[in-house]
PDB file of C-alpha atoms and ligand atoms in Angstrom:
ATOM      1  CA  MET A1419       2.626  -0.885  25.044  1.00  0.00           C
ATOM      2  CA  ALA A1420       4.880   0.804  22.454  1.00  0.00           C
ATOM      3  CA  HIS A1421       3.121   3.513  20.494  1.00  0.00           C
ATOM      4  CA  HIS A1422       2.718   2.552  16.859  1.00  0.00           C
ATOM      5  CA  VAL A1423       3.684   5.188  14.271  1.00  0.00           C
ATOM      6  CA  LEU A1424       2.966   4.828  10.556  1.00  0.00           C
ATOM      7  CA  ILE A1425       5.294   6.670   8.182  1.00  0.00           C
ATOM      8  CA  LEU A1426       4.178   6.999   4.573  1.00  0.00           C
ATOM      9  CA  GLY A1427       7.486   6.942   2.771  1.00  0.00           C
ATOM     10  CA  GLY A1428       9.232   6.684  -0.540  1.00  0.00           C
ATOM     11  CA  THR A1429      11.694   9.480   0.237  1.00  0.00           C
ATOM     12  CA  THR A1430      15.143   9.682   1.808  1.00  0.00           C
ATOM     13  CA  GLU A1431      13.723  11.804   4.610  1.00  0.00           C
ATOM     14  CA  ALA A1432      11.131   9.140   5.474  1.00  0.00           C
ATOM     15  CA  ARG A1433      13.911   6.594   5.844  1.00  0.00           C
ATOM     16  CA  GLN A1434      16.011   8.965   7.956  1.00  0.00           C
ATOM     17  CA  LEU A1435      13.078   9.845  10.191  1.00  0.00           C
ATOM     18  CA  ALA A1436      12.212   6.168  10.695  1.00  0.00           C
ATOM     19  CA  GLY A1437      15.819   5.568  11.814  1.00  0.00           C
ATOM     20  CA  ARG A1438      15.714   8.506  14.232  1.00  0.00           C
ATOM     21  CA  LEU A1439      12.406   7.487  15.795  1.00  0.00           C
ATOM     22  CA  ILE A1440      13.366   3.843  16.232  1.00  0.00           C
ATOM     23  CA  GLU A1441      16.611   4.926  17.933  1.00  0.00           C
ATOM     24  CA  ARG A1442      14.604   6.875  20.507  1.00  0.00           C
ATOM     25  CA  GLY A1443      13.216   3.546  21.731  1.00  0.00           C
ATOM     26  CA  GLY A1444       9.755   2.683  23.066  1.00  0.00           C
ATOM     27  CA  LEU A1445       8.090   3.030  19.670  1.00  0.00           C
ATOM     28  CA  LYS A1446       6.860   0.630  17.038  1.00  0.00           C
ATOM     29  CA  ILE A1447       7.433   2.110  13.576  1.00  0.00           C
ATOM     30  CA  THR A1448       6.015   0.872  10.298  1.00  0.00           C
ATOM     31  CA  LEU A1449       7.106   2.436   7.015  1.00  0.00           C
ATOM     32  CA  SER A1450       4.744   2.216   4.064  1.00  0.00           C
ATOM     33  CA  LEU A1451       5.876   2.177   0.429  1.00  0.00           C
ATOM     34  CA  ALA A1452       3.699   2.343  -2.671  1.00  0.00           C
ATOM     35  CA  GLY A1453       5.728  -0.442  -4.269  1.00  0.00           C
ATOM     36  CA  ARG A1454       6.715   1.472  -7.415  1.00  0.00           C
ATOM     37  CA  THR A1455      10.479   0.903  -7.167  1.00  0.00           C
ATOM     38  CA  ARG A1456      11.749  -2.557  -8.074  1.00  0.00           C
ATOM     39  CA  GLU A1457      14.558  -2.630  -5.566  1.00  0.00           C
ATOM     40  CA  PRO A1458      13.703  -0.118  -2.868  1.00  0.00           C
ATOM     41  CA  ALA A1459      16.467   1.138  -0.590  1.00  0.00           C
ATOM     42  CA  ALA A1460      16.898  -0.828   2.673  1.00  0.00           C
ATOM     43  CA  GLN A1461      14.880   0.630   5.544  1.00  0.00           C
ATOM     44  CA  PRO A1462      15.730   0.676   9.259  1.00  0.00           C
ATOM     45  CA  VAL A1463      12.193  -0.431  10.306  1.00  0.00           C
ATOM     46  CA  PRO A1464       9.596  -2.979   9.125  1.00  0.00           C
ATOM     47  CA  VAL A1465       8.049  -2.089   5.767  1.00  0.00           C
ATOM     48  CA  ARG A1466       4.588  -2.721   4.364  1.00  0.00           C
ATOM     49  CA  THR A1467       4.036  -2.294   0.645  1.00  0.00           C
ATOM     50  CA  GLY A1468       1.122  -1.304  -1.629  1.00  0.00           C
ATOM     51  CA  GLY A1469      -1.919   0.965  -1.581  1.00  0.00           C
ATOM     52  CA  PHE A1470      -4.441   0.995   1.280  1.00  0.00           C
ATOM     53  CA  GLY A1471      -7.536   1.541  -0.865  1.00  0.00           C
ATOM     54  CA  GLY A1472      -8.028   5.313  -0.650  1.00  0.00           C
ATOM     55  CA  ALA A1473      -8.606   7.424   2.450  1.00  0.00           C
ATOM     56  CA  GLU A1474     -11.168   4.955   3.820  1.00  0.00           C
ATOM     57  CA  GLY A1475      -8.763   2.029   3.444  1.00  0.00           C
ATOM     58  CA  LEU A1476      -6.009   3.970   5.156  1.00  0.00           C
ATOM     59  CA  ALA A1477      -8.407   5.004   7.962  1.00  0.00           C
ATOM     60  CA  ARG A1478      -9.261   1.317   8.506  1.00  0.00           C
ATOM     61  CA  TYR A1479      -5.558   0.455   8.676  1.00  0.00           C
ATOM     62  CA  LEU A1480      -4.948   3.249  11.213  1.00  0.00           C
ATOM     63  CA  ALA A1481      -7.715   1.882  13.445  1.00  0.00           C
ATOM     64  CA  GLN A1482      -6.767  -1.800  13.087  1.00  0.00           C
ATOM     65  CA  GLU A1483      -3.102  -1.148  13.824  1.00  0.00           C
ATOM     66  CA  HIS A1484      -3.832   1.282  16.688  1.00  0.00           C
ATOM     67  CA  ILE A1485      -1.705   3.948  15.018  1.00  0.00           C
ATOM     68  CA  ARG A1486      -0.995   6.872  17.396  1.00  0.00           C
ATOM     69  CA  LEU A1487       0.621   9.144  14.824  1.00  0.00           C
ATOM     70  CA  LEU A1488       0.526   9.216  11.031  1.00  0.00           C
ATOM     71  CA  ILE A1489       3.508  10.829   9.336  1.00  0.00           C
ATOM     72  CA  ASP A1490       3.162  11.761   5.682  1.00  0.00           C
ATOM     73  CA  ALA A1491       6.745  11.818   4.453  1.00  0.00           C
ATOM     74  CA  THR A1492       5.904  11.116   0.809  1.00  0.00           C
ATOM     75  CA  HIS A1493       7.362  13.014  -2.126  1.00  0.00           C
ATOM     76  CA  PRO A1494       5.902  16.535  -2.599  1.00  0.00           C
ATOM     77  CA  TYR A1495       4.477  15.453  -5.996  1.00  0.00           C
ATOM     78  CA  ALA A1496       2.681  12.408  -4.534  1.00  0.00           C
ATOM     79  CA  ALA A1497      -0.460  14.498  -4.008  1.00  0.00           C
ATOM     80  CA  GLN A1498      -3.036  11.697  -3.971  1.00  0.00           C
ATOM     81  CA  ILE A1499      -1.534   9.809  -1.040  1.00  0.00           C
ATOM     82  CA  SER A1500      -1.110  13.105   0.840  1.00  0.00           C
ATOM     83  CA  ARG A1501      -4.804  13.914   0.331  1.00  0.00           C
ATOM     84  CA  ASN A1502      -5.703  10.388   1.433  1.00  0.00           C
ATOM     85  CA  ALA A1503      -3.510  10.724   4.510  1.00  0.00           C
ATOM     86  CA  ALA A1504      -5.183  13.984   5.574  1.00  0.00           C
ATOM     87  CA  GLY A1505      -8.638  12.454   4.998  1.00  0.00           C
ATOM     88  CA  ALA A1506      -7.814   9.216   6.808  1.00  0.00           C
ATOM     89  CA  ALA A1507      -6.359  11.027   9.812  1.00  0.00           C
ATOM     90  CA  LYS A1508      -9.642  12.926  10.137  1.00  0.00           C
ATOM     91  CA  LEU A1509     -11.791   9.814   9.684  1.00  0.00           C
ATOM     92  CA  ALA A1510      -9.807   7.771  12.206  1.00  0.00           C
ATOM     93  CA  ASN A1511      -9.160  10.727  14.538  1.00  0.00           C
ATOM     94  CA  VAL A1512      -5.407  10.157  14.499  1.00  0.00           C
ATOM     95  CA  PRO A1513      -2.891  13.039  14.644  1.00  0.00           C
ATOM     96  CA  ILE A1514      -1.027  13.688  11.403  1.00  0.00           C
ATOM     97  CA  LEU A1515       2.285  15.353  10.693  1.00  0.00           C
ATOM     98  CA  ALA A1516       3.661  15.996   7.213  1.00  0.00           C
ATOM     99  CA  LEU A1517       7.356  16.163   6.380  1.00  0.00           C
ATOM    100  CA  ARG A1518       7.795  18.227   3.230  1.00  0.00           C
ATOM    101  CA  ARG A1519      11.029  19.605   1.854  1.00  0.00           C
ATOM    102  CA  PRO A1520      10.808  23.291   1.027  1.00  0.00           C
ATOM    103  CA  PRO A1521      10.904  23.903  -2.726  1.00  0.00           C
ATOM    104  CA  TRP A1522      13.994  25.246  -4.466  1.00  0.00           C
ATOM    105  CA  LEU A1523      13.785  28.936  -5.268  1.00  0.00           C
ATOM    106  CA  PRO A1524      15.293  30.364  -8.454  1.00  0.00           C
ATOM    107  CA  VAL A1525      18.469  32.398  -7.905  1.00  0.00           C
ATOM    108  CA  ALA A1526      20.378  34.812 -10.140  1.00  0.00           C
ATOM    109  CA  GLY A1527      21.547  33.026 -13.266  1.00  0.00           C
ATOM    110  CA  ASP A1528      18.781  30.404 -13.268  1.00  0.00           C
ATOM    111  CA  ARG A1529      16.756  30.228 -16.485  1.00  0.00           C
ATOM    112  CA  TRP A1530      13.540  28.682 -15.194  1.00  0.00           C
ATOM    113  CA  THR A1531      10.175  28.394 -16.873  1.00  0.00           C
ATOM    114  CA  GLU A1532       7.467  27.214 -14.482  1.00  0.00           C
ATOM    115  CA  VAL A1533       4.633  25.095 -15.874  1.00  0.00           C
ATOM    116  CA  ALA A1534       1.626  23.452 -14.279  1.00  0.00           C
ATOM    117  CA  SER A1535       1.933  19.960 -15.734  1.00  0.00           C
ATOM    118  CA  LEU A1536       4.101  17.504 -17.623  1.00  0.00           C
ATOM    119  CA  GLY A1537       1.912  18.006 -20.694  1.00  0.00           C
ATOM    120  CA  GLU A1538       2.525  21.741 -20.569  1.00  0.00           C
ATOM    121  CA  ALA A1539       6.270  21.060 -20.257  1.00  0.00           C
ATOM    122  CA  ALA A1540       6.176  18.929 -23.428  1.00  0.00           C
ATOM    123  CA  GLU A1541       4.368  21.787 -25.245  1.00  0.00           C
ATOM    124  CA  ARG A1542       6.797  24.407 -23.937  1.00  0.00           C
ATOM    125  CA  LEU A1543       9.698  22.632 -25.622  1.00  0.00           C
ATOM    126  CA  GLY A1544       8.203  23.922 -28.883  1.00  0.00           C
ATOM    127  CA  ASN A1545       8.395  22.690 -32.446  1.00  0.00           C
ATOM    128  CA  ALA A1546      12.101  23.156 -33.122  1.00  0.00           C
ATOM    129  CA  PRO A1547      14.101  20.071 -32.058  1.00  0.00           C
ATOM    130  CA  HIS A1548      15.879  20.321 -28.697  1.00  0.00           C
ATOM    131  CA  ARG A1549      18.194  18.070 -26.741  1.00  0.00           C
ATOM    132  CA  VAL A1550      16.278  17.521 -23.538  1.00  0.00           C
ATOM    133  CA  PHE A1551      17.254  15.978 -20.223  1.00  0.00           C
ATOM    134  CA  LEU A1552      14.212  14.455 -18.529  1.00  0.00           C
ATOM    135  CA  ALA A1553      15.039  14.179 -14.833  1.00  0.00           C
ATOM    136  CA  LEU A1554      11.685  12.602 -14.022  1.00  0.00           C
ATOM    137  CA  GLY A1555      10.134   9.429 -12.674  1.00  0.00           C
ATOM    138  CA  ARG A1556       9.272   6.394 -14.746  1.00  0.00           C
ATOM    139  CA  GLN A1557       5.576   7.264 -14.576  1.00  0.00           C
ATOM    140  CA  ASP A1558       6.135  10.848 -15.719  1.00  0.00           C
ATOM    141  CA  VAL A1559       7.927  10.547 -19.048  1.00  0.00           C
ATOM    142  CA  ARG A1560       5.278   8.948 -21.282  1.00  0.00           C
ATOM    143  CA  VAL A1561       3.697  12.282 -22.223  1.00  0.00           C
ATOM    144  CA  PHE A1562       6.894  13.276 -24.059  1.00  0.00           C
ATOM    145  CA  SER A1563       6.100  10.802 -26.848  1.00  0.00           C
ATOM    146  CA  THR A1564       3.701  13.560 -27.996  1.00  0.00           C
ATOM    147  CA  ALA A1565       6.809  15.625 -28.883  1.00  0.00           C
ATOM    148  CA  PRO A1566       8.943  13.160 -30.881  1.00  0.00           C
ATOM    149  CA  GLN A1567      10.950  15.894 -32.650  1.00  0.00           C
ATOM    150  CA  HIS A1568      13.322  16.213 -29.660  1.00  0.00           C
ATOM    151  CA  PHE A1569      16.234  14.094 -28.495  1.00  0.00           C
ATOM    152  CA  TYR A1570      15.669  12.863 -24.935  1.00  0.00           C
ATOM    153  CA  LEU A1571      18.182  11.841 -22.311  1.00  0.00           C
ATOM    154  CA  ILE A1572      16.048  10.070 -19.716  1.00  0.00           C
ATOM    155  CA  ARG A1573      17.328   9.213 -16.268  1.00  0.00           C
ATOM    156  CA  SER A1574      15.167   7.174 -13.914  1.00  0.00           C
ATOM    157  CA  VAL A1575      15.594   4.820 -10.952  1.00  0.00           C
ATOM    158  CA  ASP A1576      13.990   1.892 -12.789  1.00  0.00           C
ATOM    159  CA  PRO A1577      14.203   1.242 -16.541  1.00  0.00           C
ATOM    160  CA  ILE A1578      11.544   2.840 -18.787  1.00  0.00           C
ATOM    161  CA  GLU A1579       9.678  -0.149 -20.194  1.00  0.00           C
ATOM    162  CA  PRO A1580       8.475  -0.116 -22.866  1.00  0.00           C
ATOM    163  CA  PRO A1581      10.745   2.653 -24.173  1.00  0.00           C
ATOM    164  CA  LEU A1582       9.182   5.939 -25.306  1.00  0.00           C
ATOM    165  CA  ASP A1583       7.710   5.971 -28.778  1.00  0.00           C
ATOM    166  CA  VAL A1584      10.232   8.556 -30.047  1.00  0.00           C
ATOM    167  CA  PRO A1585      13.093   8.097 -32.540  1.00  0.00           C
ATOM    168  CA  HIS A1586      15.878   9.675 -30.462  1.00  0.00           C
ATOM    169  CA  ALA A1587      16.200   8.744 -26.800  1.00  0.00           C
ATOM    170  CA  THR A1588      18.948   7.510 -24.502  1.00  0.00           C
ATOM    171  CA  TYR A1589      18.131   5.903 -21.168  1.00  0.00           C
ATOM    172  CA  LEU A1590      20.144   5.936 -17.954  1.00  0.00           C
ATOM    173  CA  THR A1591      19.186   4.286 -14.685  1.00  0.00           C
ATOM    174  CA  ALA A1592      20.615   5.868 -11.557  1.00  0.00           C
ATOM    175  CA  ARG A1593      19.590   6.747  -8.037  1.00  0.00           C
ATOM    176  CA  GLY A1594      20.709  10.045  -6.451  1.00  0.00           C
ATOM    177  CA  PRO A1595      22.399  11.802  -4.810  1.00  0.00           C
ATOM    178  CA  PHE A1596      24.186  13.352  -7.792  1.00  0.00           C
ATOM    179  CA  ASP A1597      27.069  15.832  -7.646  1.00  0.00           C
ATOM    180  CA  GLU A1598      27.484  19.006  -9.641  1.00  0.00           C
ATOM    181  CA  GLU A1599      30.621  18.006 -11.496  1.00  0.00           C
ATOM    182  CA  SER A1600      29.149  14.810 -12.900  1.00  0.00           C
ATOM    183  CA  GLU A1601      25.828  16.518 -13.696  1.00  0.00           C
ATOM    184  CA  ARG A1602      27.672  19.195 -15.630  1.00  0.00           C
ATOM    185  CA  ALA A1603      29.715  16.561 -17.497  1.00  0.00           C
ATOM    186  CA  LEU A1604      26.515  14.639 -18.314  1.00  0.00           C
ATOM    187  CA  LEU A1605      24.735  17.732 -19.683  1.00  0.00           C
ATOM    188  CA  GLN A1606      27.759  18.682 -21.758  1.00  0.00           C
ATOM    189  CA  SER A1607      28.481  15.247 -23.145  1.00  0.00           C
ATOM    190  CA  TYR A1608      24.918  14.925 -24.475  1.00  0.00           C
ATOM    191  CA  GLY A1609      24.757  18.547 -25.680  1.00  0.00           C
ATOM    192  CA  ILE A1610      21.640  19.158 -23.562  1.00  0.00           C
ATOM    193  CA  ASP A1611      19.901  22.523 -24.099  1.00  0.00           C
ATOM    194  CA  ALA A1612      16.767  22.040 -21.941  1.00  0.00           C
ATOM    195  CA  ILE A1613      15.920  20.195 -18.740  1.00  0.00           C
ATOM    196  CA  VAL A1614      12.478  19.201 -17.480  1.00  0.00           C
ATOM    197  CA  ALA A1615      12.391  18.679 -13.719  1.00  0.00           C
ATOM    198  CA  LYS A1616      10.140  18.658 -10.688  1.00  0.00           C
ATOM    199  CA  ASN A1617      10.829  21.119  -7.893  1.00  0.00           C
ATOM    200  CA  SER A1618      11.714  18.309  -5.513  1.00  0.00           C
ATOM    201  CA  GLY A1619      13.647  20.411  -3.008  1.00  0.00           C
ATOM    202  CA  GLY A1620      16.458  18.950  -0.893  1.00  0.00           C
ATOM    203  CA  ASP A1621      20.092  18.355  -1.783  1.00  0.00           C
ATOM    204  CA  ALA A1622      20.078  14.950  -3.483  1.00  0.00           C
ATOM    205  CA  THR A1623      18.940  16.150  -6.919  1.00  0.00           C
ATOM    206  CA  TYR A1624      19.779  19.871  -6.774  1.00  0.00           C
ATOM    207  CA  ALA A1625      23.123  19.437  -8.583  1.00  0.00           C
ATOM    208  CA  LYS A1626      21.446  19.394 -12.005  1.00  0.00           C
ATOM    209  CA  ILE A1627      19.914  22.808 -11.259  1.00  0.00           C
ATOM    210  CA  VAL A1628      23.328  24.202 -10.308  1.00  0.00           C
ATOM    211  CA  ALA A1629      24.924  22.613 -13.384  1.00  0.00           C
ATOM    212  CA  ALA A1630      22.193  24.068 -15.631  1.00  0.00           C
ATOM    213  CA  ARG A1631      22.817  27.520 -14.125  1.00  0.00           C
ATOM    214  CA  ALA A1632      26.562  27.249 -14.804  1.00  0.00           C
ATOM    215  CA  LEU A1633      25.946  26.178 -18.416  1.00  0.00           C
ATOM    216  CA  GLY A1634      23.075  28.632 -19.076  1.00  0.00           C
ATOM    217  CA  ILE A1635      20.612  25.814 -19.812  1.00  0.00           C
ATOM    218  CA  GLU A1636      16.862  26.410 -19.560  1.00  0.00           C
ATOM    219  CA  VAL A1637      15.025  24.400 -16.900  1.00  0.00           C
ATOM    220  CA  ILE A1638      11.305  23.773 -17.316  1.00  0.00           C
ATOM    221  CA  VAL A1639      10.105  23.304 -13.760  1.00  0.00           C
ATOM    222  CA  ILE A1640       6.844  21.490 -13.042  1.00  0.00           C
ATOM    223  CA  ARG A1641       5.067  23.470 -10.333  1.00  0.00           C
ATOM    224  CA  ARG A1642       4.289  21.633  -7.093  1.00  0.00           C
ATOM    225  CA  PRO A1643       0.747  20.325  -6.673  1.00  0.00           C
ATOM    226  CA  GLU A1644      -1.592  21.685  -3.986  1.00  0.00           C
ATOM    227  CA  LEU A1645      -1.186  19.679  -0.804  1.00  0.00           C
ATOM    228  CA  PRO A1646      -3.543  19.459   2.169  1.00  0.00           C
ATOM    229  CA  ASP A1647      -3.177  21.915   4.999  1.00  0.00           C
ATOM    230  CA  VAL A1648      -1.864  19.806   7.914  1.00  0.00           C
ATOM    231  CA  PRO A1649       0.848  20.419  10.530  1.00  0.00           C
ATOM    232  CA  THR A1650       4.090  20.314   8.568  1.00  0.00           C
ATOM    233  CA  ALA A1651       7.789  19.962   9.313  1.00  0.00           C
ATOM    234  CA  GLU A1652      10.402  20.924   6.737  1.00  0.00           C
ATOM    235  CA  THR A1653      13.333  18.878   8.017  1.00  0.00           C
ATOM    236  CA  VAL A1654      13.915  15.486   9.607  1.00  0.00           C
ATOM    237  CA  ASP A1655      14.985  17.255  12.841  1.00  0.00           C
ATOM    238  CA  GLU A1656      11.748  19.237  12.966  1.00  0.00           C
ATOM    239  CA  ALA A1657       9.672  16.151  12.210  1.00  0.00           C
ATOM    240  CA  GLU A1658      11.410  14.146  14.938  1.00  0.00           C
ATOM    241  CA  ALA A1659      10.718  16.901  17.465  1.00  0.00           C
ATOM    242  CA  GLY A1660       7.102  17.240  16.275  1.00  0.00           C
ATOM    243  CA  ALA A1661       6.532  13.495  16.516  1.00  0.00           C
ATOM    244  CA  ALA A1662       8.047  13.349  20.015  1.00  0.00           C
ATOM    245  CA  HIS A1663       5.750  16.171  21.096  1.00  0.00           C
ATOM    246  CA  VAL A1664       2.574  14.505  19.749  1.00  0.00           C
ATOM    247  CA  LEU A1665       3.487  11.138  21.248  1.00  0.00           C
ATOM    248  CA  ALA A1666       4.303  12.659  24.650  1.00  0.00           C
ATOM    249  CA  SER A1667       0.846  14.297  24.683  1.00  0.00           C
ATOM    250  CA  ALA A1668      -0.734  10.948  23.725  1.00  0.00           C
ATOM    251  CA  LYS A1669       1.076   9.277  26.647  1.00  0.00           C
ATOM    252  CA  ARG A1670      -0.135  11.926  29.096  1.00  0.00           C
ATOM    253  CA  GLY A1671      -3.693  11.340  27.874  1.00  0.00           C
ATOM    254  CA  GLU A1672      -3.569   7.560  28.558  1.00  0.00           C
TER     255      GLU A1672
HETATM  256  P1  NAP B3129       0.282   9.266  -5.552  1.00  0.00           P
HETATM  257  O1  NAP B3129      -0.114   9.507  -6.944  1.00  0.00           O
HETATM  258  O2  NAP B3129       0.062  10.348  -4.554  1.00  0.00           O
HETATM  259  O3  NAP B3129      -0.430   7.955  -4.995  1.00  0.00           O
HETATM  260  C1  NAP B3129      -1.192   7.076  -5.800  1.00  0.00           C
HETATM  261  C2  NAP B3129      -1.632   5.919  -4.944  1.00  0.00           C
HETATM  262  O4  NAP B3129      -0.516   5.090  -4.617  1.00  0.00           O
HETATM  263  C3  NAP B3129      -2.213   6.316  -3.600  1.00  0.00           C
HETATM  264  O5  NAP B3129      -3.569   6.687  -3.725  1.00  0.00           O
HETATM  265  C4  NAP B3129      -2.002   5.055  -2.781  1.00  0.00           C
HETATM  266  O6  NAP B3129      -2.930   4.037  -3.152  1.00  0.00           O
HETATM  267  C5  NAP B3129      -0.648   4.587  -3.284  1.00  0.00           C
HETATM  268  N1  NAP B3129       0.482   5.096  -2.495  1.00  0.00           N
HETATM  269  C6  NAP B3129       1.270   6.188  -2.749  1.00  0.00           C
HETATM  270  N2  NAP B3129       2.225   6.307  -1.835  1.00  0.00           N
HETATM  271  C7  NAP B3129       2.047   5.286  -0.963  1.00  0.00           C
HETATM  272  C8  NAP B3129       2.746   4.870   0.203  1.00  0.00           C
HETATM  273  N3  NAP B3129       3.832   5.532   0.654  1.00  0.00           N
HETATM  274  N4  NAP B3129       2.274   3.762   0.853  1.00  0.00           N
HETATM  275  C9  NAP B3129       1.194   3.081   0.386  1.00  0.00           C
HETATM  276  N5  NAP B3129       0.505   3.430  -0.709  1.00  0.00           N
HETATM  277  C10 NAP B3129       0.930   4.514  -1.376  1.00  0.00           C
HETATM  278  O7  NAP B3129       1.823   8.850  -5.436  1.00  0.00           O
HETATM  279  P2  NAP B3129       2.915   8.561  -6.575  1.00  0.00           P
HETATM  280  O8  NAP B3129       3.285   9.855  -7.228  1.00  0.00           O
HETATM  281  O9  NAP B3129       2.452   7.413  -7.398  1.00  0.00           O
HETATM  282  O10 NAP B3129       4.147   8.156  -5.659  1.00  0.00           O
HETATM  283  C11 NAP B3129       4.206   6.864  -5.053  1.00  0.00           C
HETATM  284  C12 NAP B3129       5.333   6.822  -4.045  1.00  0.00           C
HETATM  285  O11 NAP B3129       6.576   7.161  -4.660  1.00  0.00           O
HETATM  286  C13 NAP B3129       5.145   7.771  -2.856  1.00  0.00           C
HETATM  287  O12 NAP B3129       5.387   7.014  -1.668  1.00  0.00           O
HETATM  288  C14 NAP B3129       6.183   8.844  -3.045  1.00  0.00           C
HETATM  289  O13 NAP B3129       6.735   9.318  -1.846  1.00  0.00           O
HETATM  290  C15 NAP B3129       7.233   8.146  -3.901  1.00  0.00           C
HETATM  291  N6  NAP B3129       7.893   9.095  -4.838  1.00  0.00           N
HETATM  292  C16 NAP B3129       7.129   9.850  -5.700  1.00  0.00           C
HETATM  293  C17 NAP B3129       7.735  10.752  -6.523  1.00  0.00           C
HETATM  294  C18 NAP B3129       6.900  11.615  -7.447  1.00  0.00           C
HETATM  295  O14 NAP B3129       7.496  12.480  -8.107  1.00  0.00           O
HETATM  296  N7  NAP B3129       5.591  11.447  -7.498  1.00  0.00           N
HETATM  297  C19 NAP B3129       9.121  10.879  -6.514  1.00  0.00           C
HETATM  298  C20 NAP B3129       9.877  10.098  -5.641  1.00  0.00           C
HETATM  299  C21 NAP B3129       9.236   9.208  -4.804  1.00  0.00           C
HETATM  300  P3  NAP B3129      -4.288   3.764  -2.306  1.00  0.00           P
HETATM  301  O15 NAP B3129      -5.189   4.883  -2.646  1.00  0.00           O
HETATM  302  O16 NAP B3129      -4.754   2.437  -2.800  1.00  0.00           O
HETATM  303  O17 NAP B3129      -3.900   3.742  -0.858  1.00  0.00           O
END
C-alpha cells in the first residue's frame, strides 16, 4: 500500500514539495490548507481544507488516515498549527519533519528595527504621520487602526474587508513573487518612508527589502515566533531527502 504523507501547507515550498514527492511515485500525498485564501493556488496533489480541531484533532486525523509522515510546511509565522503539529505527531507516534525557510539577515545598508509584535510595530511608527507600506496578511493589519495618523499602503492576497478604520489608506491585492524594480517604483510612487514586514525568508517577497535598502527606507521587522523543536529542513531539496529517508525506514520496519 502507498505510504500516506500529510503536508500542512499554505506556502510555495509546501506546493513544490508535494509536487516532488508525488513525482517520486509510490506515495499518497494529501496537502492541508487552513482555508484563509479565497482562491488558493492550484496544487499538484489532493487538498483538504480547514482546521483539525487542535493537536488532538490532528492526532485523530493522523491515525484515521494512517499517515506515515507529517510534514509541517506552514508559514514561519503560523505558530499555532506548528505547535499543534508537533503535539499531534507525539500523540499519534508519527514522524514529523518541518520545512522552514531560514530568516533574512540584515546586511549593510538595511535600516531594520526588530519588534516582537504587530502592536509594537504600530507603536514604533510614532506620533508624527508617516507613509507606511504594510506588507502583511489580511489578518495582521487590523491593529494599525490604533495609529490612524499615518497613511497606509496595504498589499494583501485577498481584499481587506471591511477596510481599516483610518482616514488615509490605499489597498492593493497581489500575490508574489515581486521583483525589485517594481517594488522600488511602488515605494517611490506612494512616497513610502516606512515598511512593516514579517521576516518571511525566501525569495518571493525579499524584493521589498532590497528596494527599501536602495531607497534608505526604514523597515520594521516583526520577529519570528518561537517554533517547536522538531527535525527541520530549510529547503525543498532537503525536505524531499529527509522525507525519503523517513519513509524508507518505515518501509524497512514493515
Ligand atoms: P495559525 O495561527 O498557526 O493557525 C491557526 C489555526 O488554523 C490552527 O490552529 C489550525 O486550526 C488552522 N490551520 C492553520 N494552518 C492550517 C493548515 N495548513 N491546515 C489545516 N488547518 C490549519 O496559522 P495562520 O497564521 O492563521 O496561518 C494559516 C495558514 O496560512 C497556514 O497554513 C500558513 O502556512 C498560511 N500562511 C500564513 C502566513 C502568516 O504570516 N501567518 C503567511 C502566509 C501563509 P485547528 O487548531 O482547528 O486545527
